[in-house]
Amino acid sequence: MKWPQTVVLKEVGPRDGLQNEKTCIATEDKIAWINQLSRTGLTYIEVTSFVHPQWIPALADAEAVAKGIERVPGITYGALVPNQKGLAKALACDVDEVSIFISASETHNRKNINKSISESLPVLRDVAKEALAAGKSVRGYLSTVFGCPYEGAVSTDQVIRVAAALFDMGIGELSLGDTIGVANPAQVQRVLERILKHFPAERIALHFHDTRGMALANILVSLEQGITRFDAALGGLGGCPYAPGASGNVATDDVVHMFNGMGIHTGIDQEKLLAAARFIQSRLGRKLPSHTLCAAGEAIG
Ligand code: HMG
Ligand code: MG
């Protein structure tokens, strides 16, 4: 097997991770943590989301976080944005990249953003247009690509249809979400073989939640399909509050460990990453699920 020499890991812990944590992290601790992440060699950090605070109370301090962090040159600081109202706030904070999001399944989309897919698309189109006009890059997320908590199986034709609509809005990259961690390697291979007939691998990222422990295996299969961009959350934080049973993203530190061992370059310093993981673990007061933290015998505190 010929592996790529380099991959890009996108840290989504401050957004996808913290959005679902029961413990509310103080704004200054979020800022301190993101500043630590900025010194690990990561080149992309999704710092927060500008959604309705009643829907995601844990990220109600989005503006204070986005304005309070140190911006290290060479790192792209992104944020999730659902609509024009969120975009106005994101632009006021001068984030580098705006991530728009939608689901491939109707029920999850409605539970998550209170609209049907066809109602959501024009909203996202306007957000993307305005963000691009403001000089920002736009990333797209497509959720429930491998299964929906409400509808079960999701058709790959539907995934391709919604993905095409997002690319048509001018997104630079599309992140395909296994929102509830139901994917298996054979399925990932099958789905990617179809998707990559329509879109280039360089513009596709994979976003695996590790609910059933399949994420690293799924990343490996994606790698074999030519994918080199993966989302992850430090320590395996998080989940999706509108996807019952969803647990955290694959742990960034586990992915870095795997790639380091395989000789694939990530540019990320594992020791600094673990120090940042220890910091957020101590603030949350619960043991995070990552294997590398566990192997390092980390205690909470
Ligand atoms: P809505 O209630 O339909 O909104 O919510 P609306 O447009 O009808 O407006 C209602 C009120 O909300 C108005 O205020 C608006 O101004 C206000 P009022 O006039 O009543 O005082 N409002 C806002 N306030 C703050 N920020 C905003 C905003 N927009 C409207 N941006 C909405 C629609 C999209 C806002 C809501 O459904 C929402 O915030 N949803 C977010 C859900 C979410 O964040 N889910 C998790 C992220 S997605 C995810 O985790 C999946 C992913 O990781 C990939 C994967 O794993 O698959 C990305
Ligand atoms: Mg997610």
Coordinates of C-alpha atoms and ligand atoms in Angstrom, one line a residue:
M1 CA 0.0 0.0 0.0
K2 CA 1.3 3.4 -0.9
W3 CA 0.5 6.0 1.8
P4 CA 0.5 9.7 1.2
Q5 CA 3.5 11.4 2.8
T6 CA 1.5 14.2 4.4
V7 CA -2.0 14.7 5.8
V8 CA -3.8 17.7 7.3
L9 CA -5.7 17.3 10.6
K10 CA -8.3 19.8 11.4
E11 CA -8.9 20.3 15.1
V12 CA -12.6 20.7 15.8
G13 CA -12.5 20.1 19.6
P14 CA -13.2 23.7 20.7
R15 CA -16.5 23.6 18.6
D16 CA -17.7 20.0 18.0
G17 CA -16.1 18.8 21.3
L18 CA -17.2 21.5 23.7
Q19 CA -20.7 22.0 22.1
N20 CA -21.8 18.7 23.7
E21 CA -20.0 18.7 27.1
K22 CA -22.1 19.0 30.2
T23 CA -19.5 21.0 32.1
C24 CA -19.4 24.6 31.0
I25 CA -15.8 25.7 30.4
A26 CA -15.0 29.2 31.4
T27 CA -14.3 31.5 28.5
E28 CA -10.8 32.3 29.6
D29 CA -10.0 28.5 29.8
K30 CA -11.3 28.0 26.3
I31 CA -9.1 30.8 25.1
A32 CA -6.1 29.4 27.0
W33 CA -6.7 26.0 25.5
I34 CA -7.1 27.2 22.0
N35 CA -3.8 29.2 22.5
Q36 CA -2.1 26.0 23.6
L37 CA -3.6 24.2 20.5
S38 CA -2.1 27.0 18.3
R39 CA 1.4 25.9 19.5
T40 CA 1.1 22.2 18.7
G41 CA 1.7 22.4 15.0
L42 CA -2.0 22.3 14.0
T43 CA -2.7 24.4 11.0
Y44 CA -6.5 24.5 11.4
I45 CA -8.6 25.1 14.5
E46 CA -12.4 25.4 14.5
V47 CA -12.8 27.7 17.5
T48 CA -16.5 28.0 18.1
S49 CA -19.9 28.3 16.4
F50 CA -22.2 31.3 15.9
V51 CA -25.4 29.4 16.4
H52 CA -28.4 30.3 18.7
P53 CA -27.2 30.2 22.3
Q54 CA -30.4 28.4 23.4
W55 CA -29.6 25.6 21.0
I56 CA -26.0 25.3 22.0
P57 CA -25.5 27.0 25.4
A58 CA -21.9 25.7 25.8
L59 CA -20.8 28.0 23.0
A60 CA -22.8 31.1 24.0
D61 CA -19.5 32.9 24.5
A62 CA -18.6 32.5 20.8
E63 CA -17.7 36.2 20.2
A64 CA -15.6 36.5 23.3
V65 CA -13.7 33.3 22.4
A66 CA -13.1 34.2 18.7
K67 CA -12.0 37.7 19.7
G68 CA -9.9 36.7 22.7
I69 CA -7.6 34.1 21.1
E70 CA -4.1 34.7 19.9
R71 CA -4.0 34.4 16.1
V72 CA -0.9 32.6 15.1
P73 CA 0.2 33.3 11.5
G74 CA -0.2 30.2 9.3
I75 CA -3.1 28.8 11.2
T76 CA -6.6 29.0 9.8
Y77 CA -9.2 29.8 12.6
G78 CA -12.6 28.7 11.5
A79 CA -16.1 28.8 13.0
L80 CA -19.5 27.2 12.3
V81 CA -22.2 29.5 10.9
P82 CA -25.8 28.5 10.3
N83 CA -27.3 31.7 8.8
Q84 CA -26.8 35.4 8.1
K85 CA -27.1 36.3 11.7
G86 CA -24.3 34.0 12.6
L87 CA -22.3 35.2 9.7
A88 CA -22.5 38.8 10.8
K89 CA -21.0 37.8 14.2
A90 CA -18.3 35.7 12.6
L91 CA -17.3 38.5 10.3
A92 CA -17.3 41.0 13.2
C93 CA -14.8 38.6 14.9
D94 CA -12.8 38.3 11.6
V95 CA -12.6 34.5 11.6
D96 CA -10.5 33.2 8.7
E97 CA -13.0 30.6 7.5
V98 CA -16.7 30.1 7.7
S99 CA -18.1 26.6 7.9
I100 CA -21.7 26.0 6.7
F101 CA -23.5 22.8 7.6
I102 CA -26.4 20.7 6.5
S103 CA -27.5 17.1 6.7
A104 CA -28.0 14.5 4.0
S105 CA -31.1 13.2 5.9
E106 CA -34.2 15.4 6.3
T107 CA -35.0 14.5 9.9
H108 CA -31.6 15.2 11.2
N109 CA -31.4 18.5 9.3
R110 CA -34.7 19.6 10.8
K111 CA -33.7 18.6 14.3
N112 CA -30.4 20.4 13.9
I113 CA -31.2 23.6 12.1
N114 CA -35.0 23.7 12.2
K115 CA -35.5 23.6 8.4
S116 CA -35.9 21.1 5.6
I117 CA -32.9 20.5 3.3
S118 CA -34.5 22.5 0.5
E119 CA -35.3 25.4 2.9
S120 CA -31.7 25.3 4.2
L121 CA -29.9 25.5 0.8
P122 CA -30.8 29.1 -0.1
V123 CA -29.9 30.2 3.4
L124 CA -26.5 28.6 3.1
R125 CA -26.1 29.9 -0.4
D126 CA -26.5 33.5 0.8
V127 CA -24.1 32.9 3.7
A128 CA -21.5 31.4 1.4
K129 CA -21.9 34.3 -1.1
E130 CA -21.5 37.0 1.5
A131 CA -18.6 35.2 3.3
L132 CA -16.7 34.8 0.0
A133 CA -17.4 38.5 -0.9
A134 CA -15.9 39.4 2.5
G135 CA -12.7 37.5 1.5
K136 CA -13.3 34.4 3.7
S137 CA -12.9 30.9 2.6
V138 CA -16.0 28.7 3.1
R139 CA -16.0 25.1 4.2
G140 CA -19.0 22.8 4.0
Y141 CA -20.1 20.1 6.4
L142 CA -22.5 17.3 5.3
S143 CA -23.8 15.3 8.2
T144 CA -25.4 11.8 8.4
V145 CA -23.5 10.7 5.3
F146 CA -23.2 7.1 6.6
G147 CA -26.4 6.9 8.6
C148 CA -29.0 9.0 10.4
P149 CA -30.1 8.6 14.0
Y150 CA -33.7 9.1 13.0
E151 CA -33.9 7.6 9.5
G152 CA -31.3 4.9 9.5
A153 CA -29.6 4.3 6.1
V154 CA -28.9 7.4 3.9
S155 CA -28.8 7.1 0.2
T156 CA -25.4 8.0 -1.4
D157 CA -27.3 9.5 -4.3
Q158 CA -28.8 12.0 -1.8
V159 CA -25.3 12.7 -0.4
I160 CA -24.0 13.4 -3.9
R161 CA -27.0 15.7 -4.6
V162 CA -26.5 17.8 -1.5
A163 CA -22.7 17.8 -1.8
A164 CA -23.0 19.1 -5.4
A165 CA -25.3 21.9 -4.2
L166 CA -22.7 22.9 -1.6
F167 CA -19.8 22.9 -4.1
D168 CA -22.0 25.0 -6.4
M169 CA -22.1 27.6 -3.6
G170 CA -18.3 28.0 -3.8
I171 CA -17.1 26.0 -0.8
G172 CA -13.4 25.1 -0.9
E173 CA -13.7 21.8 0.9
L174 CA -16.5 19.5 2.0
S175 CA -16.3 17.5 5.2
L176 CA -18.3 14.3 5.2
G177 CA -19.7 13.5 8.6
D178 CA -20.2 10.2 10.2
T179 CA -22.3 12.1 12.7
I180 CA -23.3 9.1 14.9
G181 CA -20.3 6.9 14.3
V182 CA -22.1 4.1 12.5
A183 CA -19.8 3.7 9.5
N184 CA -17.6 0.7 8.9
P185 CA -14.6 0.4 6.6
A186 CA -16.4 -1.5 3.8
Q187 CA -19.1 1.1 3.8
V188 CA -16.6 4.0 3.8
Q189 CA -14.8 2.4 0.8
R190 CA -18.1 1.9 -1.1
V191 CA -19.4 5.4 -0.4
L192 CA -16.1 7.1 -1.2
E193 CA -15.7 5.2 -4.4
R194 CA -19.0 6.7 -5.6
I195 CA -18.4 10.2 -4.2
L196 CA -14.9 10.5 -5.7
K197 CA -16.4 9.9 -9.1
H198 CA -18.0 13.3 -8.7
F199 CA -15.6 15.4 -6.5
P200 CA -11.8 15.4 -6.3
A201 CA -10.2 13.8 -3.2
E202 CA -8.2 17.0 -2.5
R203 CA -11.5 18.8 -1.7
I204 CA -13.0 16.2 0.5
A205 CA -12.4 15.8 4.2
L206 CA -13.7 13.0 6.5
H207 CA -15.2 13.7 9.9
F208 CA -15.6 10.5 11.9
H209 CA -17.2 10.3 15.3
D210 CA -15.9 7.3 17.2
T211 CA -19.1 6.1 18.8
R212 CA -18.4 2.5 18.0
G213 CA -14.6 2.5 17.9
M214 CA -14.5 2.4 14.1
A215 CA -13.0 5.8 13.4
L216 CA -9.3 4.9 12.9
A217 CA -10.2 2.0 10.7
N218 CA -12.4 4.3 8.7
I219 CA -9.6 6.9 8.4
L220 CA -7.3 4.2 7.1
V221 CA -9.7 3.2 4.4
S222 CA -10.3 6.8 3.5
L223 CA -6.5 7.3 3.2
E224 CA -6.4 4.4 0.7
Q225 CA -9.0 6.2 -1.3
G226 CA -6.8 9.2 -1.6
I227 CA -8.3 11.3 1.2
T228 CA -5.6 13.4 3.1
R229 CA -7.8 15.7 5.3
F230 CA -9.4 14.6 8.5
D231 CA -11.3 16.3 11.3
A232 CA -10.6 15.3 14.9
A233 CA -11.1 16.5 18.4
L234 CA -8.4 16.4 21.0
G235 CA -8.9 13.7 23.6
G236 CA -12.0 12.5 21.7
L237 CA -14.2 15.2 23.1
G238 CA -17.8 15.8 22.2
G239 CA -20.6 14.7 20.0
C240 CA -23.6 16.2 18.3
P241 CA -26.4 17.4 20.7
Y242 CA -29.0 16.8 18.0
A243 CA -27.9 13.3 17.2
P244 CA -28.9 11.0 20.1
G245 CA -26.2 8.6 21.1
A246 CA -23.5 10.4 19.2
S247 CA -20.2 10.5 21.1
G248 CA -17.0 12.4 20.4
N249 CA -15.0 12.8 17.3
V250 CA -12.0 10.6 16.8
A251 CA -9.3 11.8 19.1
T252 CA -6.7 14.0 17.4
D253 CA -3.9 12.5 19.6
D254 CA -4.9 9.0 18.5
V255 CA -4.8 10.0 14.9
V256 CA -1.5 11.7 15.3
H257 CA -0.1 8.6 17.0
M258 CA -1.3 6.4 14.1
F259 CA 0.1 8.7 11.4
N260 CA 3.4 9.2 13.2
G261 CA 3.8 5.4 13.5
M262 CA 3.0 5.0 9.8
G263 CA 5.6 7.6 8.9
I264 CA 3.0 10.0 7.6
H265 CA 3.7 13.7 8.3
T266 CA 1.2 15.7 10.3
G267 CA 3.4 18.5 11.5
I268 CA 1.9 18.1 15.0
D269 CA 3.9 17.7 18.2
Q270 CA 2.4 14.8 20.1
E271 CA 3.8 15.9 23.5
K272 CA 2.4 19.4 23.1
L273 CA -0.9 17.9 22.0
L274 CA -1.0 15.7 25.1
A275 CA -0.3 18.7 27.3
A276 CA -3.2 20.5 25.8
A277 CA -5.4 17.4 26.2
R278 CA -4.4 17.2 29.9
F279 CA -5.4 20.9 30.3
I280 CA -8.9 20.5 28.9
Q281 CA -9.4 17.2 30.7
S282 CA -8.7 18.8 34.0
R283 CA -11.1 21.7 33.2
L284 CA -13.8 19.2 32.3
G285 CA -13.2 17.0 35.3
R286 CA -13.8 13.8 33.4
K287 CA -11.5 11.3 31.8
L288 CA -11.4 11.8 28.1
P289 CA -11.8 8.7 25.9
S290 CA -8.6 9.0 23.8
H291 CA -6.4 5.9 23.8
T292 CA -3.1 7.8 23.9
L293 CA -4.2 9.7 27.0
C294 CA -5.1 6.4 28.5
A295 CA -1.8 4.8 27.5
A296 CA 0.0 7.8 29.0
G297 CA -1.7 7.0 32.3
E298 CA -3.1 10.4 32.7
A299 CA -4.9 11.3 35.8
I300 CA -7.5 14.0 36.0
G301 CA -6.3 17.1 37.7
Ligands
HMG1 P1 -34.6 29.0 14.4 O1 -35.3 29.1 15.8 O2 -35.3 28.3 13.3 O3 -34.2 30.5 14.0 O4 -33.2 28.4 14.7 P2 -35.0 31.7 13.4 O5 -34.3 32.1 12.1 O6 -36.5 31.3 13.3 O7 -34.8 32.8 14.5 C1 -35.4 32.6 15.8 C2 -34.6 33.5 16.8 O8 -33.3 33.1 16.8 C3 -34.6 35.0 16.4 O9 -34.5 35.8 17.6 C4 -33.2 35.1 15.7 O10 -32.7 36.4 15.7 C5 -32.4 34.2 16.5 P3 -35.8 36.6 18.1 O11 -36.2 37.5 17.0 O12 -36.8 35.5 18.4 O13 -35.3 37.2 19.4 N1 -31.2 33.6 15.7 C6 -30.0 33.6 16.2 N2 -29.4 34.0 17.4 C7 -28.1 33.8 17.5 N3 -27.3 33.3 16.5 C8 -27.8 32.9 15.4 C9 -29.2 33.0 15.2 N4 -30.0 32.7 14.2 C10 -31.3 33.1 14.5 N5 -27.0 32.4 14.4 C11 -30.9 28.1 14.1 C12 -32.3 28.2 13.6 C13 -30.1 27.6 12.9 C14 -30.4 29.4 14.6 C15 -30.9 27.0 15.2 O14 -31.5 25.9 14.8 C16 -29.5 26.7 15.7 O15 -28.8 27.5 16.2 N6 -29.0 25.4 15.4 C17 -27.7 25.0 15.7 C18 -27.6 23.6 16.0 C19 -26.1 23.2 16.2 O16 -25.3 24.0 16.4 N7 -25.9 21.9 16.1 C20 -24.6 21.3 16.3 C21 -23.6 21.7 15.2 S1 -23.8 20.6 13.7 C22 -22.8 19.2 14.1 O17 -22.4 19.1 15.2 C23 -22.5 18.3 13.0 C24 -21.0 18.4 12.5 O18 -20.1 18.3 13.5 C25 -20.8 17.4 11.4 C26 -21.1 15.9 11.8 O19 -20.7 15.5 12.8 O20 -21.9 15.3 11.0 C27 -20.8 19.8 11.8
MG2 MG -19.4 16.4 14.3

